[in-house]
């Protein structure tokens, strides 16, 4: 099965989901969600890292996940 985890490049630990995220997916999908920063351990465990913009993807280059998207390799 799939395990989906969310982490941010500039996320402060323990913050609620962003208003924009709630508008896109609805509050029921993010119930109990709290933010966490992206760590080397999280990136190392990932098969796929997703970024919303090329500005998000650029700092991910060189991390150990096997694929980057969008605009990644």
PDB file of C-alpha atoms in Angstrom:
ATOM      1  CA  UNK A   1       0.000   0.000   0.000  1.00  0.00           C
ATOM      2  CA  UNK A   2       0.804   3.663  -0.109  1.00  0.00           C
ATOM      3  CA  UNK A   3       2.006   5.836   2.713  1.00  0.00           C
ATOM      4  CA  UNK A   4       1.705   9.569   2.039  1.00  0.00           C
ATOM      5  CA  UNK A   5       3.568  12.074   4.184  1.00  0.00           C
ATOM      6  CA  UNK A   6       3.682  15.833   3.946  1.00  0.00           C
ATOM      7  CA  UNK A   7       6.684  17.945   4.883  1.00  0.00           C
ATOM      8  CA  UNK A   8       7.705  21.465   4.005  1.00  0.00           C
ATOM      9  CA  UNK A   9      10.963  23.166   3.182  1.00  0.00           C
ATOM     10  CA  UNK A  10      10.139  26.065   5.514  1.00  0.00           C
ATOM     11  CA  UNK A  11       7.513  24.393   7.700  1.00  0.00           C
ATOM     12  CA  UNK A  12       7.412  25.058  11.405  1.00  0.00           C
ATOM     13  CA  UNK A  13       6.597  21.899  13.364  1.00  0.00           C
ATOM     14  CA  UNK A  14       3.053  21.483  14.642  1.00  0.00           C
ATOM     15  CA  UNK A  15       1.230  24.154  12.631  1.00  0.00           C
ATOM     16  CA  UNK A  16      -2.240  23.423  11.193  1.00  0.00           C
ATOM     17  CA  UNK A  17      -2.801  22.904   7.480  1.00  0.00           C
ATOM     18  CA  UNK A  18      -2.592  26.011   5.320  1.00  0.00           C
ATOM     19  CA  UNK A  19      -5.854  27.691   4.372  1.00  0.00           C
ATOM     20  CA  UNK A  20      -5.095  27.069   0.680  1.00  0.00           C
ATOM     21  CA  UNK A  21      -4.630  23.347   1.298  1.00  0.00           C
ATOM     22  CA  UNK A  22      -7.933  23.179   3.135  1.00  0.00           C
ATOM     23  CA  UNK A  23      -9.649  24.947   0.229  1.00  0.00           C
ATOM     24  CA  UNK A  24      -8.204  22.487  -2.294  1.00  0.00           C
ATOM     25  CA  UNK A  25      -8.751  19.152  -0.549  1.00  0.00           C
ATOM     26  CA  UNK A  26     -11.327  19.973   2.104  1.00  0.00           C
ATOM     27  CA  UNK A  27     -10.986  19.826   5.869  1.00  0.00           C
ATOM     28  CA  UNK A  28     -11.911  16.139   6.222  1.00  0.00           C
ATOM     29  CA  UNK A  29      -8.768  15.076   4.305  1.00  0.00           C
ATOM     30  CA  UNK A  30      -6.531  17.113   6.588  1.00  0.00           C
ATOM     31  CA  UNK A  31      -8.227  16.468   9.916  1.00  0.00           C
ATOM     32  CA  UNK A  32      -5.552  16.317  12.587  1.00  0.00           C
ATOM     33  CA  UNK A  33      -2.813  17.346  10.147  1.00  0.00           C
ATOM     34  CA  UNK A  34       0.123  19.265  11.564  1.00  0.00           C
ATOM     35  CA  UNK A  35       3.118  20.543   9.657  1.00  0.00           C
ATOM     36  CA  UNK A  36       6.618  19.147   9.821  1.00  0.00           C
ATOM     37  CA  UNK A  37       9.864  20.223   8.202  1.00  0.00           C
ATOM     38  CA  UNK A  38      11.425  18.026   5.543  1.00  0.00           C
ATOM     39  CA  UNK A  39      14.327  16.137   7.081  1.00  0.00           C
ATOM     40  CA  UNK A  40      17.034  13.979   5.555  1.00  0.00           C
ATOM     41  CA  UNK A  41      15.397  10.930   7.171  1.00  0.00           C
ATOM     42  CA  UNK A  42      12.007  11.690   5.588  1.00  0.00           C
ATOM     43  CA  UNK A  43      13.603  12.293   2.191  1.00  0.00           C
ATOM     44  CA  UNK A  44      15.669   9.113   2.501  1.00  0.00           C
ATOM     45  CA  UNK A  45      12.540   7.055   3.136  1.00  0.00           C
ATOM     46  CA  UNK A  46      10.693   8.519   0.130  1.00  0.00           C
ATOM     47  CA  UNK A  47      10.261   6.872  -3.232  1.00  0.00           C
ATOM     48  CA  UNK A  48       8.895  10.114  -4.682  1.00  0.00           C
ATOM     49  CA  UNK A  49       9.233  13.750  -3.624  1.00  0.00           C
ATOM     50  CA  UNK A  50       6.663  16.188  -5.013  1.00  0.00           C
ATOM     51  CA  UNK A  51       6.983  19.947  -5.155  1.00  0.00           C
ATOM     52  CA  UNK A  52       4.244  22.387  -6.034  1.00  0.00           C
ATOM     53  CA  UNK A  53       6.563  24.684  -8.003  1.00  0.00           C
ATOM     54  CA  UNK A  54      10.020  24.582  -9.558  1.00  0.00           C
ATOM     55  CA  UNK A  55      11.079  26.730  -6.605  1.00  0.00           C
ATOM     56  CA  UNK A  56      10.079  23.876  -4.308  1.00  0.00           C
ATOM     57  CA  UNK A  57      11.773  21.227  -6.435  1.00  0.00           C
ATOM     58  CA  UNK A  58      15.139  22.974  -6.887  1.00  0.00           C
ATOM     59  CA  UNK A  59      16.238  22.538  -3.234  1.00  0.00           C
ATOM     60  CA  UNK A  60      15.227  18.867  -3.373  1.00  0.00           C
ATOM     61  CA  UNK A  61      17.790  18.018  -6.020  1.00  0.00           C
ATOM     62  CA  UNK A  62      20.516  15.911  -4.507  1.00  0.00           C
ATOM     63  CA  UNK A  63      18.252  14.419  -1.842  1.00  0.00           C
ATOM     64  CA  UNK A  64      18.110  10.626  -1.824  1.00  0.00           C
ATOM     65  CA  UNK A  65      14.577   9.983  -3.167  1.00  0.00           C
ATOM     66  CA  UNK A  66      14.537   8.137  -6.465  1.00  0.00           C
ATOM     67  CA  UNK A  67      12.286  10.614  -8.319  1.00  0.00           C
ATOM     68  CA  UNK A  68      11.407  14.293  -8.236  1.00  0.00           C
ATOM     69  CA  UNK A  69       8.316  15.880  -9.711  1.00  0.00           C
ATOM     70  CA  UNK A  70       7.227  18.257 -11.268  1.00  0.00           C
ATOM     71  CA  UNK A  71      10.026  19.433 -13.500  1.00  0.00           C
ATOM     72  CA  UNK A  72      12.335  16.918 -11.839  1.00  0.00           C
ATOM     73  CA  UNK A  73      14.285  14.013 -13.238  1.00  0.00           C
TER      74      UNK A  73
END
